[in-house]
Amino acid sequence: MADYISAMPIQPPAIARVVVNLSLDREFDYRIPERLRGQVHAGTRVVVPFGHSERVAYVVGLAADSTVHGLKEILRLENEKERIPEKLITLAQWMADYYCCPRELAVRAMLPAVVRKGTMKAKQQTQVVLKPEQHLGEVVPALEKKAKKQAAVVHALVRLGGRCELRRLLREADAAEAAVDALVEKGIALLEREDVDRDPFAADTVLPSSALELTPEQKAALESVTAAMQAREPKTFLLHGVTGSGKTEVYLQAIDHGLKAGLDAIVLVPEIALTPQTTERFRSRFGETVSVLHSGLSDGERFDEWRRINEGRSRVVVGARSALFAPVRRLGLIIVDEEHETTYKQDEAPRYNARDVAVVRAQMEKAVVILGTATPSLESAHNCKVGKYVLLTLPKRVDNQVMPVMQVVDMRQEAMERGQPQIFSRTLELLIRERLERGEQVIIFLNRRGYASQMLCTKCGYVAKCPDCDTAYTYHKQAAQLVCHLCGRVLPAPAACPACQDPKIRYAGLGTEKVEAVCRKLFPRAAVARMDSDTMTTRDCYRKALNEFRAGRTNILIGTQMIAKGLHFPNVTLVGVIYADSSLHLPDFRAGERTFQLLVQVAGRAGRGDVPGHVVVQTYTPFHPVLQHALLQEYAPFMEEELETRRALSFPPSTHMVLLLFRGPKDDALYAAAKEFAEKVRPLLGPETFMVEPGPAPIPKARGLYRYQISMRGGNIVKLTRLLRPLVGNANAALRPKEMEVTVDVDPYSLM
Ligand code: ADP
Ligand code: ZN
């Protein structure tokens, strides 16, 4: 049979398998009409008849035959230039299977929305070209007599090499468009339209940088990476190095090695770290061949950056999560910086983790992955232990600077001695005064915005709660508002208790706004600034605030995790953590890991110059093992202990987890649906999978919808999602009329 087929003239396949741009989670077969044979590939976008209308569809595969009779034909191709590379279709298929999400959503994730929509056009410019074969010796003197402006245009064109963009030419010649029109009319010049890129970097210039002489540790790390790249061995390296240990320099040199060997690179950084500072380091090393992809670009810029990559005109892509799907030609290296960051996980379908999918994409394309971090995720640490990843370490800071001194302050004792709970301990207050006197800078960290986390009536016990989310409102004093941090509902803050009219309303709990107010009182002469999502509403605000701080015009910077990461301020010598407990006692098995990471990251902000840093951690549980490890910055013992605990309780990373979330407006009906689902799944699960029966989610209600969850862990994840896929599909089909919904989250990061 096989011989017979190969002996036949090769016929392009006649059937295309497509997913339609609708939430159907199904593939459909269409016949490829004769005139389009050979032009349709996996990744091509086509228009197909669907029901009574036409739909855009993505081809996911080709076949010679179909089992379906009476197939309809593909109508036409859609924006051929912007097709999805075939290898990304394969990746999307993998994502749909692994993350148990509708196929068309996974496929669509491969193209930026602006490319997908297909309405964006390349920006065009008009070029004015001097026609060749002219006797300018005769033309110009004639023009000079009768039409001075036209002559000036010709002179300018000659000077600029016979070709120039219209606007610029008019400036150079100090002429109006009419002069050019006249020259075109006379057959002296002609106009050409040309595609040009919208350049997100047009405004700034970057000084070139060259490779630094590496330290022995950096050199060893780089050599492992480049050896794998050279052999096209799809290895994953975990590059564990404290902040300032020179990880970025290793990235840069690995990319350079790849470029010289014809290999392209993708660099993922958390969205928040996509500052001009970060992208500049890549541009100053590689110049024009760097593309950036992030949410701060205009649609036009994003469209052009994508096209530049797609056409092979840029070969290094720096971007947030979705830049992983950049259509680079010959992928040699993927870098995931700050791999432990939770922002790599998308919180809507497809709920993928870019770090993990990076490893899969690299396997498919024989590329190498570097996961870089100062605080590896337990997942990556586990993968090193079992031999899936290779660990590389950079144990010291490049400048040999000593690590900051960490000190714990017991806030229980502080409260006892001073009669009531405090925001600033005497230790922290004293140290801040010292820094202010010396002209050094201070960072104060608290992971909660707003003024107070509760409005509480001390007389009747009333707590103001959002009716849609059943959660206490956060009080924002400056705006005099109560804000629900779950759904964003805002209302004016009452002056008296709405229940008993008592005017003595108390605000309990703590947020950055209150820390700022107290700080201004304690240090009236200091310049204090606050950075959290309330004050930093635009990218520009953020840049300005950072510039002020960098320039030394701000003495004390207060903020949420927004300031915990990746920023370099050599004059910061003190970091205060107001309340380390806030993240430690969350109902999440990763609470300890997150707190450890946060403390180490925050500590990394102190003492980067020639003065060693000091970190003060205020807490009500000073002997908590996580704090103890963080204090000594002992990653390995922390990880060993934590891995052991997770293993004992069979939590990730020793197992995989799948979380099903049911949401709906009717409490009882929703619970019943969740229970029914559990009944259906239970008999299908093997003994290796453990299911937690349906129960209210830690956030039991949000935006007016009740929330129940079922979690499962253990066993083979692909087997589990294959089994869940039809059940979830059916449940949603049955639930939708009642406005309920079940979503699946594989390897979830948020358990709320
Ligand atoms: P990380 O990414 O681990 O935080 P960086 O690569 O940003 O570390 O390095 C920290 C600082 O040290 C940067 O200013 C960088 O230019 C410098 N640096 C890195 N490697 C070297 C080196 N081998 N020699 C001298 N300076 C270096
Ligand atoms: Zn709410």
PDB file of C-alpha atoms in Angstrom, residues 30 98 160 204 260 268 307 353 356 401 425 428 431 444 449 485 496 510 519 521-522 643 647 664 695 719 728 748:
ATOM      1  CA  TYR A  30     -13.441  20.972   4.785  1.00  0.00           C
ATOM      2  CA  TYR A  98      -2.436  19.432  28.622  1.00  0.00           C
ATOM      3  CA  LEU A 160      20.044  62.614  -0.754  1.00  0.00           C
ATOM      4  CA  ASP A 204      15.254  56.939  22.462  1.00  0.00           C
ATOM      5  CA  LYS A 260      26.336  34.009  15.366  1.00  0.00           C
ATOM      6  CA  LEU A 268      10.552  36.302  28.706  1.00  0.00           C
ATOM      7  CA  ARG A 307       5.658  41.231  11.381  1.00  0.00           C
ATOM      8  CA  ASN A 353       2.253  28.667  32.390  1.00  0.00           C
ATOM      9  CA  ASP A 356       6.462  25.303  31.423  1.00  0.00           C
ATOM     10  CA  GLN A 401      29.285  42.981  47.814  1.00  0.00           C
ATOM     11  CA  SER A 425       8.881  49.343  65.530  1.00  0.00           C
ATOM     12  CA  LEU A 428      12.909  50.400  62.255  1.00  0.00           C
ATOM     13  CA  LEU A 431      17.286  52.996  61.470  1.00  0.00           C
ATOM     14  CA  ILE A 444       9.210  50.233  52.987  1.00  0.00           C
ATOM     15  CA  ARG A 449      -2.808  48.560  49.343  1.00  0.00           C
ATOM     16  CA  HIS A 485     -10.570  44.557  46.033  1.00  0.00           C
ATOM     17  CA  ALA A 496     -21.047  56.895  61.086  1.00  0.00           C
ATOM     18  CA  LEU A 510      -3.343  47.917  57.506  1.00  0.00           C
ATOM     19  CA  CYS A 519       5.453  57.673  57.873  1.00  0.00           C
ATOM     20  CA  LYS A 521       3.963  62.030  60.576  1.00  0.00           C
ATOM     21  CA  LEU A 522       7.054  60.307  61.953  1.00  0.00           C
ATOM     22  CA  LEU A 643       9.821  19.662  49.230  1.00  0.00           C
ATOM     23  CA  ARG A 647       5.757  15.181  49.288  1.00  0.00           C
ATOM     24  CA  GLY A 664     -22.973  30.606  39.481  1.00  0.00           C
ATOM     25  CA  GLY A 695     -16.534  22.623  48.813  1.00  0.00           C
ATOM     26  CA  LYS A 719      -4.643  10.903  31.272  1.00  0.00           C
ATOM     27  CA  VAL A 728     -16.350  19.471  31.526  1.00  0.00           C
ATOM     28  CA  PRO A 748      -3.068  26.105  39.225  1.00  0.00           C
TER      29      PRO A 748
END
